[in-house]
Short mmCIF file of C-alpha atoms in Angstrom, two decimals:
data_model
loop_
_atom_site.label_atom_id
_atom_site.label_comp_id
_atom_site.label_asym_id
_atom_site.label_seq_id
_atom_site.Cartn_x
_atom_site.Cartn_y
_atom_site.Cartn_z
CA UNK A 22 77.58 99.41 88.89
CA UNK A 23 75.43 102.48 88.62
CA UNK A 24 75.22 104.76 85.96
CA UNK A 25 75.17 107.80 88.19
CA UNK A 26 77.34 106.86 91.34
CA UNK A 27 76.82 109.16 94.50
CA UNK A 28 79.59 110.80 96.34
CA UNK A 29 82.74 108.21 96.32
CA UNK A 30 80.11 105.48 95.48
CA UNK A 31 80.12 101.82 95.74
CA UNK A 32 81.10 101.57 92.59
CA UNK A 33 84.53 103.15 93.30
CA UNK A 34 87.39 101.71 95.47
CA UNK A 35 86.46 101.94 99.29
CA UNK A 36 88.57 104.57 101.14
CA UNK A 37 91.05 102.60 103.42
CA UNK A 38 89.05 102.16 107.03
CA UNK A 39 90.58 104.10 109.53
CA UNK A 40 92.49 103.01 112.95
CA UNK A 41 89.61 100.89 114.47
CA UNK A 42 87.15 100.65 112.02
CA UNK A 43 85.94 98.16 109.49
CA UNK A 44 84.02 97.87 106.07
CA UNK A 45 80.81 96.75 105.50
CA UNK A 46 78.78 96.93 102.08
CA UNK A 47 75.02 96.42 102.69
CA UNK A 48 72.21 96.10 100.03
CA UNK A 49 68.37 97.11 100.88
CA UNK A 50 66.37 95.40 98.16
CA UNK A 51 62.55 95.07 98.23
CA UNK A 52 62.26 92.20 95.15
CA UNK A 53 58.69 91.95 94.53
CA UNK A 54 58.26 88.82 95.73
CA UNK A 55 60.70 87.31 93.04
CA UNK A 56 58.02 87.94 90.55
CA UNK A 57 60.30 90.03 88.03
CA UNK A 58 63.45 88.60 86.41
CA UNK A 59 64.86 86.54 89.15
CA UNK A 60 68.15 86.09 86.89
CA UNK A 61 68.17 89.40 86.94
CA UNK A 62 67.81 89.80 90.47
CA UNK A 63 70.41 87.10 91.06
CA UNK A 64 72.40 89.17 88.69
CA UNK A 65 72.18 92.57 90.68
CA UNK A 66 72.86 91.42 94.21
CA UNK A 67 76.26 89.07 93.12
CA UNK A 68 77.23 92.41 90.67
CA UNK A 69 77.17 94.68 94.00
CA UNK A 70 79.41 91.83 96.43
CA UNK A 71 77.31 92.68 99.58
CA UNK A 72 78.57 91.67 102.90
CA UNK A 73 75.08 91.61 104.09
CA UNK A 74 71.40 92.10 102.06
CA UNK A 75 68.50 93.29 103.63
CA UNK A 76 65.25 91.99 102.13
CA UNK A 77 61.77 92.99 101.88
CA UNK A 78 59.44 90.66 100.36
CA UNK A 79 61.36 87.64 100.38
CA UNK A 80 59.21 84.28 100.99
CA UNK A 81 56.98 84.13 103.67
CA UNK A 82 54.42 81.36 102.40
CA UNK A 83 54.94 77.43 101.92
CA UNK A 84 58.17 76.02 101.72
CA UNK A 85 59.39 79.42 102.72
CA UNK A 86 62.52 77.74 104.21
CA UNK A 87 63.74 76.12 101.11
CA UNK A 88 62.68 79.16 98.73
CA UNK A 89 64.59 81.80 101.28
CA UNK A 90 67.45 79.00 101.31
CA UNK A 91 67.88 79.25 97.30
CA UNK A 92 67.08 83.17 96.97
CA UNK A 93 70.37 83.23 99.64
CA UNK A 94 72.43 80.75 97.26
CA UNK A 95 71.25 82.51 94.09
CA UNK A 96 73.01 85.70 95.43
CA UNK A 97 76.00 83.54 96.95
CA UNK A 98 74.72 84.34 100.59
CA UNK A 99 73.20 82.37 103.56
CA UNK A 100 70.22 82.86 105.29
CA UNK A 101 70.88 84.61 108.73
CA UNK A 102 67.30 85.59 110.21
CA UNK A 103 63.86 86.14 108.98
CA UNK A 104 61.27 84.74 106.39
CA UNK A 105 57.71 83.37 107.38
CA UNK A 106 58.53 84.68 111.41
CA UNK A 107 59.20 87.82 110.36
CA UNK A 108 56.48 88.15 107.53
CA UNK A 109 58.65 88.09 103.99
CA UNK A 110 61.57 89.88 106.09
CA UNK A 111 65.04 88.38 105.18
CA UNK A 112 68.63 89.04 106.42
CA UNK A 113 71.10 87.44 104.43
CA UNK A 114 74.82 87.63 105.15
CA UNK A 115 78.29 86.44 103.60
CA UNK A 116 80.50 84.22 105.07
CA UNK A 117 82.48 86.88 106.18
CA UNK A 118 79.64 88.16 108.81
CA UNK A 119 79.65 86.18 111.81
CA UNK A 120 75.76 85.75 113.18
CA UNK A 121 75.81 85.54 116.53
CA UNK A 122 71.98 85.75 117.91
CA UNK A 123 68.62 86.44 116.13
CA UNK A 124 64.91 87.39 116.86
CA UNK A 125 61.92 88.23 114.56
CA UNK A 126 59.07 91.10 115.52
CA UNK A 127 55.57 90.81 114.43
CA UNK A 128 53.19 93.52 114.43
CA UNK A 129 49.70 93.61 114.99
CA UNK A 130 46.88 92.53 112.89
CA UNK A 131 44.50 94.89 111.63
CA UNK A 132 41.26 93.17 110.16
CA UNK A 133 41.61 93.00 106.39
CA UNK A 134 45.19 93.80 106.49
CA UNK A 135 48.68 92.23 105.59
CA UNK A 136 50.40 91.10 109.19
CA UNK A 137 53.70 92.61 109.12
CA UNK A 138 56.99 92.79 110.90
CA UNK A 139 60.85 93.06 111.05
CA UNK A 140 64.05 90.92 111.73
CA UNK A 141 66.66 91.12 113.37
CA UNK A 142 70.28 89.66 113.88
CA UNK A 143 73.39 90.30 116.20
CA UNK A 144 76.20 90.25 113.18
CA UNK A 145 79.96 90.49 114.09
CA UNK A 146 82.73 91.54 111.33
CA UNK A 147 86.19 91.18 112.83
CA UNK A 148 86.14 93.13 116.06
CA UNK A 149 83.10 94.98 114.66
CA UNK A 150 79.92 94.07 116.18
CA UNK A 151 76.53 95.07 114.99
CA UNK A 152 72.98 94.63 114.82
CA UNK A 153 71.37 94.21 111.29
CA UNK A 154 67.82 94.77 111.22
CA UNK A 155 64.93 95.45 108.43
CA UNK A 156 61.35 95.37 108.03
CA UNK A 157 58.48 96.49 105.42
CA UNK A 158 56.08 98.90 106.97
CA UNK A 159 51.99 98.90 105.69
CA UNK A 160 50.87 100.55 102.41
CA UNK A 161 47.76 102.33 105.19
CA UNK A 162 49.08 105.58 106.22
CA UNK A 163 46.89 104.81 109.38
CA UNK A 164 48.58 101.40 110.30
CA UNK A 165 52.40 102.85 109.67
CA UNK A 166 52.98 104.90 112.52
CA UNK A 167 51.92 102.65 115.22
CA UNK A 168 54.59 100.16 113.69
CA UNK A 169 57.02 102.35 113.58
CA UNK A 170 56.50 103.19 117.14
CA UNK A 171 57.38 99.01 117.84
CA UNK A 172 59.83 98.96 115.65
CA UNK A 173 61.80 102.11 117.17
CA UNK A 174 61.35 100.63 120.41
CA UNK A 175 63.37 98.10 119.08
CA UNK A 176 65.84 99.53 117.81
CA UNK A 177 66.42 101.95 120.58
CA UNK A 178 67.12 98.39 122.89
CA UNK A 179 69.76 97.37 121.11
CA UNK A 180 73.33 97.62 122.76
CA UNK A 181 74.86 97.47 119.63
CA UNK A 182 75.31 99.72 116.44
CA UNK A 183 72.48 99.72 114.05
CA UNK A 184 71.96 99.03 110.52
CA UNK A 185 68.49 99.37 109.47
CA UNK A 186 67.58 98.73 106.08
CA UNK A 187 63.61 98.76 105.08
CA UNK A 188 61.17 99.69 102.73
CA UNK A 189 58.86 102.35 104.64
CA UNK A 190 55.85 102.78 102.50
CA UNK A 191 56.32 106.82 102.58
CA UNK A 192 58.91 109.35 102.17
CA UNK A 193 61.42 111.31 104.23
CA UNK A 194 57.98 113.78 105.15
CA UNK A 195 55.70 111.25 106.41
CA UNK A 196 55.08 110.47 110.26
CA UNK A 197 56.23 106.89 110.08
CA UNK A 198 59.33 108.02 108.67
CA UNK A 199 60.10 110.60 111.21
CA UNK A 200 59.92 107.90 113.93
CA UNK A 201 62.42 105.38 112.41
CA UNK A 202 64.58 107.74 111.99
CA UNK A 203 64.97 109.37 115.14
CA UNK A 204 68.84 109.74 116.47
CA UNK A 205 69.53 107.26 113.17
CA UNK A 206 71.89 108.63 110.03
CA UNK A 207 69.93 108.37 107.14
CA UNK A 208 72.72 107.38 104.48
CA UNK A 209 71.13 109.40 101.55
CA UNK A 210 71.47 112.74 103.26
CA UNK A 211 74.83 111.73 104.74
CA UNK A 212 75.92 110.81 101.33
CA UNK A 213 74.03 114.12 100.12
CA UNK A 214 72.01 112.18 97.99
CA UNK A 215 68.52 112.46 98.96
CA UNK A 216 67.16 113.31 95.55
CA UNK A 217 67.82 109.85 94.52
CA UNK A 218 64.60 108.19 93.98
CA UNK A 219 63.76 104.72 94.64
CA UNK A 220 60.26 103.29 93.47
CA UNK A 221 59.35 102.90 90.93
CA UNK A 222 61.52 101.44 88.14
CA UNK A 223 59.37 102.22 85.73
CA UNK A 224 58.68 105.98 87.01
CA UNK A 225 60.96 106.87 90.08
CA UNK A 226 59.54 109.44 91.93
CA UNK A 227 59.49 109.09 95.62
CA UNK A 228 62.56 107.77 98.06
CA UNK A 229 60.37 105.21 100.14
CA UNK A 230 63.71 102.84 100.72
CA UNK A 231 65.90 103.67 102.76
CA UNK A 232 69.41 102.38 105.28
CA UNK A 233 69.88 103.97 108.50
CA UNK A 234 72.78 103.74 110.49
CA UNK A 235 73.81 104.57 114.30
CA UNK A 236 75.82 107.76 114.46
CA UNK A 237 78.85 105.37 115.48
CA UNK A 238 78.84 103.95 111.69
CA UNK A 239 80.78 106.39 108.92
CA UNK A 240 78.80 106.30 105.61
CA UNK A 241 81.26 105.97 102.81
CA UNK A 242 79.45 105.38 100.07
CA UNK A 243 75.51 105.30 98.81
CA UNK A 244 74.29 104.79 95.37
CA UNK A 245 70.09 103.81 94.24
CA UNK A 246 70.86 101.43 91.52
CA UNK A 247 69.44 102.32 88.54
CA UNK A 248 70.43 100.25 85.57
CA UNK A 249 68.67 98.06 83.08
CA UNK A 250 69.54 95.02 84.55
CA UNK A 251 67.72 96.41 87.85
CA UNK A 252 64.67 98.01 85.72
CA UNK A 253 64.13 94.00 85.28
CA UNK A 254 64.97 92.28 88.51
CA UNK A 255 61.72 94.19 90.89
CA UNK A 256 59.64 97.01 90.85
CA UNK A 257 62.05 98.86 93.47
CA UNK A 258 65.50 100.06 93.09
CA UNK A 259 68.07 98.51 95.39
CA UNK A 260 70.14 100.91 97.74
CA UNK A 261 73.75 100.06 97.89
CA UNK A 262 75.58 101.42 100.71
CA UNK A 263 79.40 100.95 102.18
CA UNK A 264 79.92 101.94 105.82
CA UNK A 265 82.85 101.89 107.80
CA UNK A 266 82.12 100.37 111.16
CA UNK A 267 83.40 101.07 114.74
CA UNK A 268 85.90 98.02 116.15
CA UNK A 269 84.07 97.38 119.59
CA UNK A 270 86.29 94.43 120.52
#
């Protein structure tokens, strides 16, 4: 799909998963708030065949049920957690992903800024259980690290695997960063492709976007989308990423 494919790339065949393992292709797509191309958004996400998308910026306003509802059909998906409770956070899966619990996480209000937050959901793929989770950090270097903190917290209380998709506001260097990521793979440098730039289409220069995965989950292939089509559908570039997960029965 991408003119410059990382590693094996998602845009090559998927190695066969090994004894006790199963694929999973995940998307990470900050959209803009559908205020690009939406066709071709639409376009991008059913091109890449995504077991499960992560979004940030999805609907969070009125009728944020019913928008969510038809961004999920426009990419051939369903709605599995997230939107106005989570703050324009969206999981959407495939039929193929069982959802078997959810929550949403909202963090604090500063005065005279956006109220963020994350969501989450308890996904099963075969024998592979999981939990999918993403969230949007603040554009105040001030606010970020404090949400990170809750959102770690998080993370670090789930029993299961983690795939963490999200759109941190900073790079690989900043504070914020540093605290998602603890004890996390980050699937660029796993894929050895942490040059790849994310935001913005119209002058990539800093990875803000990123997937992270529990140690448990094998990354198998990561590309940053960069093609015309994408160059219209948002401002960001979506990360594509297959992972090979562990069969936990």
């Amino acid at each position: 799909m991408s003119a410059a494919p990382t590693g094996p790339g998602p845009t090559a065949a998927v190695p066969e998963p090994a004894a006790g393992r199963l694929p999973l292709r995940v998307v990470s797509y900050n959209i803009h708030s559908q205020r690009d191309d939406t066709a071709a958004l639409a376009s991008v996400v059913r091109e890449a065949a995504p077991d499960v998308v992560i979004v940030q910026e999805a609907p969070r306003r009125f009728r944020w049920r019913q928008k969510s509802a038809a961004l999920a059909d426009s990419f051939g998906l369903v709605v599995a957690a997230g939107g106005l409770p989570s703050l324009g956070n969206l999981l959407l899966t495939s039929l193929r992903v069982r959802v078997t619990g959810t929550h949403c996480q909202r963090f604090p209000l500063t005065p005279g800024r956006h109220l963020r937050g994350a969501a989450y959901a308890r996904c099963q793929v075969g024998g592979a259980r999981f939990l999918l989770a993403g969230s949007h950090l603040s554009t105040d270097p001030a606010e970020r690290p404090g949400q990170a903190a809750l959102l770690r917290r998080e993370l670090s209380a789930s029993d299961l695997p983690v795939v963490f998709g999200a759109d941190l506001n900073e790079g690989p260097d900043g504070p914020a960063w540093g605290t998602v990521a603890a004890g996390l793979t980050d699937a660029a440098i796993a894929a050895d492709a942490a040059d790849r730039h994310t935001y913005s289409c119209a002058d990539p220069r800093r990875r803000i976007d990123a997937l992270f995965v529990d140690p448990r989950v094998e990354v198998v292939g990561y590309d940053v989308v960069d093609t015309p089509t994408t160059r219209r559908a948002s401002d960001h570039f979506p990360v594509l990423v297959d992972l090979l997960l562990p069969v936990t029965g």
